[in-house]
CSV table of C-alpha atoms and ligand atoms in Angstrom, one decimal:
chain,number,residue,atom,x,y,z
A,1,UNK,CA,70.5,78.0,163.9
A,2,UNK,CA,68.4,80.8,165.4
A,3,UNK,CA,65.4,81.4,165.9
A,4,UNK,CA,64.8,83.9,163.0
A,5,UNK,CA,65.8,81.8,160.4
A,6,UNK,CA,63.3,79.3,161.3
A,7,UNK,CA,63.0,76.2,159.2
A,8,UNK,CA,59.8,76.6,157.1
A,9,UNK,CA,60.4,73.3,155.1
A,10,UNK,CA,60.7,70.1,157.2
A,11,UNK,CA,62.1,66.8,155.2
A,12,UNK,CA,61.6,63.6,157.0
A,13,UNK,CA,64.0,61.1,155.0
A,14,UNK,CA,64.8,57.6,155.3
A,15,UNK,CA,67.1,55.5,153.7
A,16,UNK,CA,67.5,51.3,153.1
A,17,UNK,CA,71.0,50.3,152.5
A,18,UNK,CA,73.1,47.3,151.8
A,19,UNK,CA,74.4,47.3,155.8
A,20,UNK,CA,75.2,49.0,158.7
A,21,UNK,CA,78.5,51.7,158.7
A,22,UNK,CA,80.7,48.9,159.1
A,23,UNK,CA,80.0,47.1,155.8
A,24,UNK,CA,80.8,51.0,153.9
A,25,UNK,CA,77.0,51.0,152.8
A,26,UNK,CA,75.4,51.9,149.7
A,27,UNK,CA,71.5,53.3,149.3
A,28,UNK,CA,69.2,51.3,148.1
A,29,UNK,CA,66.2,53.3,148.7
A,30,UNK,CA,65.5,56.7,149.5
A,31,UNK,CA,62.0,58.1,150.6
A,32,UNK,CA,61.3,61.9,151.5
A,33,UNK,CA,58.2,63.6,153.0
A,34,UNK,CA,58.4,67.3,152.8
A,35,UNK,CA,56.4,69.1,154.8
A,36,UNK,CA,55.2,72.6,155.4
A,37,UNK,CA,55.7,74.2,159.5
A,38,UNK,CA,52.2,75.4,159.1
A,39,UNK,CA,50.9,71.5,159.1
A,40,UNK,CA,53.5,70.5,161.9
A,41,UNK,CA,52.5,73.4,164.5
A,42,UNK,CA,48.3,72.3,163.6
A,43,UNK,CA,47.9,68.6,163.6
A,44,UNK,CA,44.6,67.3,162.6
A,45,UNK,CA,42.9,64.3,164.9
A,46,UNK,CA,40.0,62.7,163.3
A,47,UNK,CA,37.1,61.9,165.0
A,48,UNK,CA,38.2,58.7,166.7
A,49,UNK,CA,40.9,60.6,168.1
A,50,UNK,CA,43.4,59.8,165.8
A,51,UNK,CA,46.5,61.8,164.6
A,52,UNK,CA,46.8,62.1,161.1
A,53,UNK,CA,49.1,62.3,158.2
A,54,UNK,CA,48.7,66.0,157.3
A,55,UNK,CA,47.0,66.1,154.0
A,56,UNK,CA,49.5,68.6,152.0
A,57,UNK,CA,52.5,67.0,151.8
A,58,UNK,CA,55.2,66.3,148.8
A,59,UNK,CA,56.3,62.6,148.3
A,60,UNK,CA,59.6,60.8,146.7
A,61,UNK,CA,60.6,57.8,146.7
A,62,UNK,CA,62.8,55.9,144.7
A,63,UNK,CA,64.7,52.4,144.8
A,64,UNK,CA,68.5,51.9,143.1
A,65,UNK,CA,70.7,48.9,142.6
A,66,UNK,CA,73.9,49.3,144.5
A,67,UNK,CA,77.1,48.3,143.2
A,68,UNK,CA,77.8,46.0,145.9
A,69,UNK,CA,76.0,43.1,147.4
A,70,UNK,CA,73.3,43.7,150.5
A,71,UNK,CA,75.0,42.0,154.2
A,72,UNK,CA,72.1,39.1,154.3
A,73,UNK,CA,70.6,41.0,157.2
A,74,UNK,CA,70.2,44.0,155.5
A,75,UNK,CA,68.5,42.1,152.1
A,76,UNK,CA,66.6,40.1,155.2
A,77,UNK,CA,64.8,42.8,156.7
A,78,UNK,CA,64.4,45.4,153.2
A,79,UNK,CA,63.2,42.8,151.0
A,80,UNK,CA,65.9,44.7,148.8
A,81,UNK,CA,68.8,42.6,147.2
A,82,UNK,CA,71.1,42.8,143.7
A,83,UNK,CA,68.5,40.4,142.0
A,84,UNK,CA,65.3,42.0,142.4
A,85,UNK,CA,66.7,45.3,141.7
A,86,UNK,CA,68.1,43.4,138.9
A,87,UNK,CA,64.9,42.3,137.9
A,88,UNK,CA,63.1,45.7,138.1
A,89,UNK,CA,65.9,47.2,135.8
A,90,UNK,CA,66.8,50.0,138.3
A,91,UNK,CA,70.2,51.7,138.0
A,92,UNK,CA,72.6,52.6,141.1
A,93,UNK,CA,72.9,56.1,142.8
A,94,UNK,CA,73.7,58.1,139.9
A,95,UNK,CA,73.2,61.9,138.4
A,96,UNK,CA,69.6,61.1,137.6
A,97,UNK,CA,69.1,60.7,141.6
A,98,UNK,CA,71.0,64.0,142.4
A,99,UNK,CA,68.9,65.7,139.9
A,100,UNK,CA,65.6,64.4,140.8
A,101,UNK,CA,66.8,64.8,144.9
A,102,UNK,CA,67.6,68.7,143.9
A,103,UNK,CA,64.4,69.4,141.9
A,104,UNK,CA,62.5,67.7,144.5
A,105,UNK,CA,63.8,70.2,147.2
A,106,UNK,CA,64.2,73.0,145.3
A,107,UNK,CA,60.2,72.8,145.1
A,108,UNK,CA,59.9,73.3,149.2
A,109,UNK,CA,60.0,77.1,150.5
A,110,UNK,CA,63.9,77.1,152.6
A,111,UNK,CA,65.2,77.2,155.0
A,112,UNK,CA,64.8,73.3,154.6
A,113,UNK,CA,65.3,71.1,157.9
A,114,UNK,CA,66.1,67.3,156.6
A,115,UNK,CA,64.8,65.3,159.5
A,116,UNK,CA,65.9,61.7,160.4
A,117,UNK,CA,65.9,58.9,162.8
A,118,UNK,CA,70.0,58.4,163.7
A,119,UNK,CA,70.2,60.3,161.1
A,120,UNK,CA,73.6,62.2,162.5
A,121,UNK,CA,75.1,58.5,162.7
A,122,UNK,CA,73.8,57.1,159.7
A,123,UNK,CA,71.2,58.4,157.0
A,124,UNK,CA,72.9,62.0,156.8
A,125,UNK,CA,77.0,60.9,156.6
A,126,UNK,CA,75.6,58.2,153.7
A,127,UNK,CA,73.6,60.8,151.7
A,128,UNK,CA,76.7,62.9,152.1
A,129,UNK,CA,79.1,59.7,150.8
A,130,UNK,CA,77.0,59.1,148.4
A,131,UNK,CA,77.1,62.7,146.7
A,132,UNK,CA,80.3,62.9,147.4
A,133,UNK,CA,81.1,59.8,145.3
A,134,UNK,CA,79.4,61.7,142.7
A,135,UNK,CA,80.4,65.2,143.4
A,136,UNK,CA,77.2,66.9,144.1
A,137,UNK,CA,75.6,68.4,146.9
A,138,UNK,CA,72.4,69.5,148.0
A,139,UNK,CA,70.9,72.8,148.1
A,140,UNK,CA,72.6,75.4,150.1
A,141,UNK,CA,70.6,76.3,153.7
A,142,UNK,CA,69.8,73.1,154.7
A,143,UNK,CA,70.0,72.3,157.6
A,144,UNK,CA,69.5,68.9,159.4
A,145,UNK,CA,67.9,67.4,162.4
A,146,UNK,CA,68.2,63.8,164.5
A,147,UNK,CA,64.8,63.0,166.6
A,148,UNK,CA,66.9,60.5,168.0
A,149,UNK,CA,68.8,62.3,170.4
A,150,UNK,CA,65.9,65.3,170.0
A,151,UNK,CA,63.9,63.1,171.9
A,152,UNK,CA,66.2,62.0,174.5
A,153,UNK,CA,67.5,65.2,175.2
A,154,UNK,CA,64.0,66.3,175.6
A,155,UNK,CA,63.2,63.5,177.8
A,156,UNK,CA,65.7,64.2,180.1
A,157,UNK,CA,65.0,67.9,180.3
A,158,UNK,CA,61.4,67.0,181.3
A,159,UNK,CA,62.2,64.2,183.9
A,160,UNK,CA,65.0,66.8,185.4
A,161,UNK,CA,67.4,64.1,186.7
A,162,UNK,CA,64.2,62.7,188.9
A,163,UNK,CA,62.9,59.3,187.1
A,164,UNK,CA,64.9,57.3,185.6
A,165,UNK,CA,64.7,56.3,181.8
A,166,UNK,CA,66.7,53.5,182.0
A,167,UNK,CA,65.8,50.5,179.8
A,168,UNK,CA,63.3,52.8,177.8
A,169,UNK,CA,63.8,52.1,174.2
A,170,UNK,CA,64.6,55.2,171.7
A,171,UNK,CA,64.7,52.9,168.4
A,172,UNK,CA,61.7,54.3,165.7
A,173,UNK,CA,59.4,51.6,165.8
A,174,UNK,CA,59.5,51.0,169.6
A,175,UNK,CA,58.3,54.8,169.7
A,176,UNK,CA,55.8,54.7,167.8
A,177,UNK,CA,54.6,51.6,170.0
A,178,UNK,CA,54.9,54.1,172.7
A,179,UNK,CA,52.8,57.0,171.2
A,180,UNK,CA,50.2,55.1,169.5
A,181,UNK,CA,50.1,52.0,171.1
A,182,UNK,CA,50.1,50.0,167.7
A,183,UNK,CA,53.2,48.3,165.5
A,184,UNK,CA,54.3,50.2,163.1
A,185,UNK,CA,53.8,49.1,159.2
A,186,UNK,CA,56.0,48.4,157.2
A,187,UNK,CA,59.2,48.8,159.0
A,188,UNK,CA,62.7,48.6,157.1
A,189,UNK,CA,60.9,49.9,153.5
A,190,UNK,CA,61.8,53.6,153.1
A,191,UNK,CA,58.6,55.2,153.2
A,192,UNK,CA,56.8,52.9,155.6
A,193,UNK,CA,60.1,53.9,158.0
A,194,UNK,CA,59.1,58.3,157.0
A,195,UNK,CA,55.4,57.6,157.6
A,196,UNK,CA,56.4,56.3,161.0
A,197,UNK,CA,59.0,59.1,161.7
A,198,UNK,CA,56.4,61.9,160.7
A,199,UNK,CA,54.1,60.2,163.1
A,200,UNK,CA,56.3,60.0,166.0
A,201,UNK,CA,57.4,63.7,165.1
A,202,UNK,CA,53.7,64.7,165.2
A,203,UNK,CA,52.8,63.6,168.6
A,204,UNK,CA,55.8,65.5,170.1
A,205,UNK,CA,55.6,68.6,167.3
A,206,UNK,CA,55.7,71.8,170.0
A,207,UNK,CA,58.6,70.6,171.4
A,208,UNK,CA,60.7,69.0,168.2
A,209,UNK,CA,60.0,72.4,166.3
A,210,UNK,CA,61.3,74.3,169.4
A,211,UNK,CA,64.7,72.2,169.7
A,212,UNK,CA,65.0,72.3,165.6
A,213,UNK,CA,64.8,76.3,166.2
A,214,UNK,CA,68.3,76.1,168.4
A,215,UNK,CA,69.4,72.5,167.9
A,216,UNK,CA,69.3,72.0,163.7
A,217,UNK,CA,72.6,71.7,162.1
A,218,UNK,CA,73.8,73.0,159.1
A,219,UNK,CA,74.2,70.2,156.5
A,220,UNK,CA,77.4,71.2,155.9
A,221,UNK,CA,79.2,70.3,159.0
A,222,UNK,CA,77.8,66.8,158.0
A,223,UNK,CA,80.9,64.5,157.6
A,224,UNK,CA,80.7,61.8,154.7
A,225,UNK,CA,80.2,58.3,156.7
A,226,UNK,CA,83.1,57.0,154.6
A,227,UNK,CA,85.5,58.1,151.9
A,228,UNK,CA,83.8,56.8,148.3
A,229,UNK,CA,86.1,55.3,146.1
A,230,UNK,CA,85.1,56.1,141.9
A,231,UNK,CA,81.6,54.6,140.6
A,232,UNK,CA,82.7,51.6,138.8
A,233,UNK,CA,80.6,51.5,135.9
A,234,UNK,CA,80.1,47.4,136.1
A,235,UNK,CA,80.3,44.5,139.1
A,236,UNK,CA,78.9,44.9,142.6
A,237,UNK,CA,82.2,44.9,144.9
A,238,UNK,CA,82.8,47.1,148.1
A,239,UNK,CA,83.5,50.6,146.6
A,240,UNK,CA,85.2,52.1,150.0
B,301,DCM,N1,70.6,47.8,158.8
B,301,DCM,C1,71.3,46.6,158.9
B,301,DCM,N2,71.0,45.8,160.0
B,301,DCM,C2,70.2,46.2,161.0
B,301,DCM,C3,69.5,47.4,160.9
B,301,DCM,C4,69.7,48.2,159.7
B,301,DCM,O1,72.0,46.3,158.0
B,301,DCM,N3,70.0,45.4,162.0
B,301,DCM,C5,70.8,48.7,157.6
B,301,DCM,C6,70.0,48.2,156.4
B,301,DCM,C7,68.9,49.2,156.4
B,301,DCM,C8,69.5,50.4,156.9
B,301,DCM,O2,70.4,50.0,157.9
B,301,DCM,O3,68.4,49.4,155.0
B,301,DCM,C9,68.6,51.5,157.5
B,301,DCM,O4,67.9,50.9,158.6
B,301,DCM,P1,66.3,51.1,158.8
B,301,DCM,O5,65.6,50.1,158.0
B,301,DCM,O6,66.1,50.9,160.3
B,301,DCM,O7,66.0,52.5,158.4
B,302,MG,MG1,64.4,52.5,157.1
């Protein structure tokens, strides 16, 4: 994208799952933080020296009971599984999700810039599988962006070929160690994972809006992360 049509909207997203790419995932959980430029380019410390949250900020997060069993890891580090979402009576993926998704980012002033961690390889190609499955889509000039290789590619502008990164860890939490010196909470839940990602955002904002300006993809040269098969309407089976 080019500078002009600026991003004004930035969504940090996260999403729990019942694996990894190989198992042909399903969501589980989806959390979004939408948030305004204006409160990216002004961060506010307080008076320990502390970054904050910004204070304006939209919120959404919602679990759903896939139609296919969690990989043990996956239901190991979520806390997630088909019995709990069981319990709690929530449905799967479905047109209620798409609505509420839509509505919710219909709200934010666009152009919208979805933001996640990996998400090119995995939280943007399963969003996209999953509205596929149901033929939707999301609103059009979105556009997308991965701090994942954001940061590395900024890294390694910086060090100019001169020190070496080797062995330094780009993985969310291990970043956030980095900036802030702390662990982050609640790793592998939705929104703990967007609270995280804002955070890690934050302390590198100058720079990660500058490389969104040129480096933001359009959402729809996102490829699907696997072809979905029909919603059955009972049983968990793989779907792919
Ligand atoms: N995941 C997995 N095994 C891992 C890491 C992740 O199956 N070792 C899957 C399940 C998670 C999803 O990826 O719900 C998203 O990962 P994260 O919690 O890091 O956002
Ligand atoms: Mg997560």
């Amino acid at each position: 994208m080019s500078e002009s049509q600026k991003c004004e909207t930035f969504v940090f997203l996260d999403l729990e799952a019942t694996g990894l790419p190989d198992a042909y995932p399903q969501i589980a959980e989806i959390s979004l933080f939408a948030i305004h430029r204006v409160s990216l380019e002004h961060p506010v410390w307080d008076e320990s020296g502390d970054l904050l949250l910004p204070r304006v900020l939209d919120k959404l997060t919602l679990c759903m009971n896939p139609e296919q069993p969690f990989t043990p890891k996956a239901a190991k580090i979520t806390g997630l599984n088909n019995q709990n979402l069981t319990d709690n009576q929530k449905p799967c993926f479905d047109g209620t999700v798409v609505k509420i998704l839509r509505e919710f980012l219909s709200r934010q002033v666009s152009p919208i810039c979805l933001v996640a961690h990996n998400g090119f390889a995995y939280d943007f190609p399963l969003l996209r599988t999953e509205l596929q499955r149901l033929g939707a889509n999301l609103l059009e000039d979105t556009y997308c962006l991965d701090t994942l290789p954001a940061l590395k590619g900024l890294d390694k502008a910086h060090d100019h070929g001169t020190r070496s990164r080797r062995g330094k860890s780009y993985r969310l939490g291990n970043l956030y160690r980095q900036y802030f010196g702390d662990d982050p909470k609640a790793a592998h839940s939705a929104e703990g994972d967007v609270y995280t990602l804002v955070m890690v955002f934050l302390h590198r904002a100058p720079e990660l809006l500058q490389w969104a300006g040129t480096k933001a993809r359009s959402w729809d040269e996102i490829e699907p992360m696997y072809s979905p098969g029909p919603r059955r309407s009972s049983g968990r089976s793989r779907n792919a």
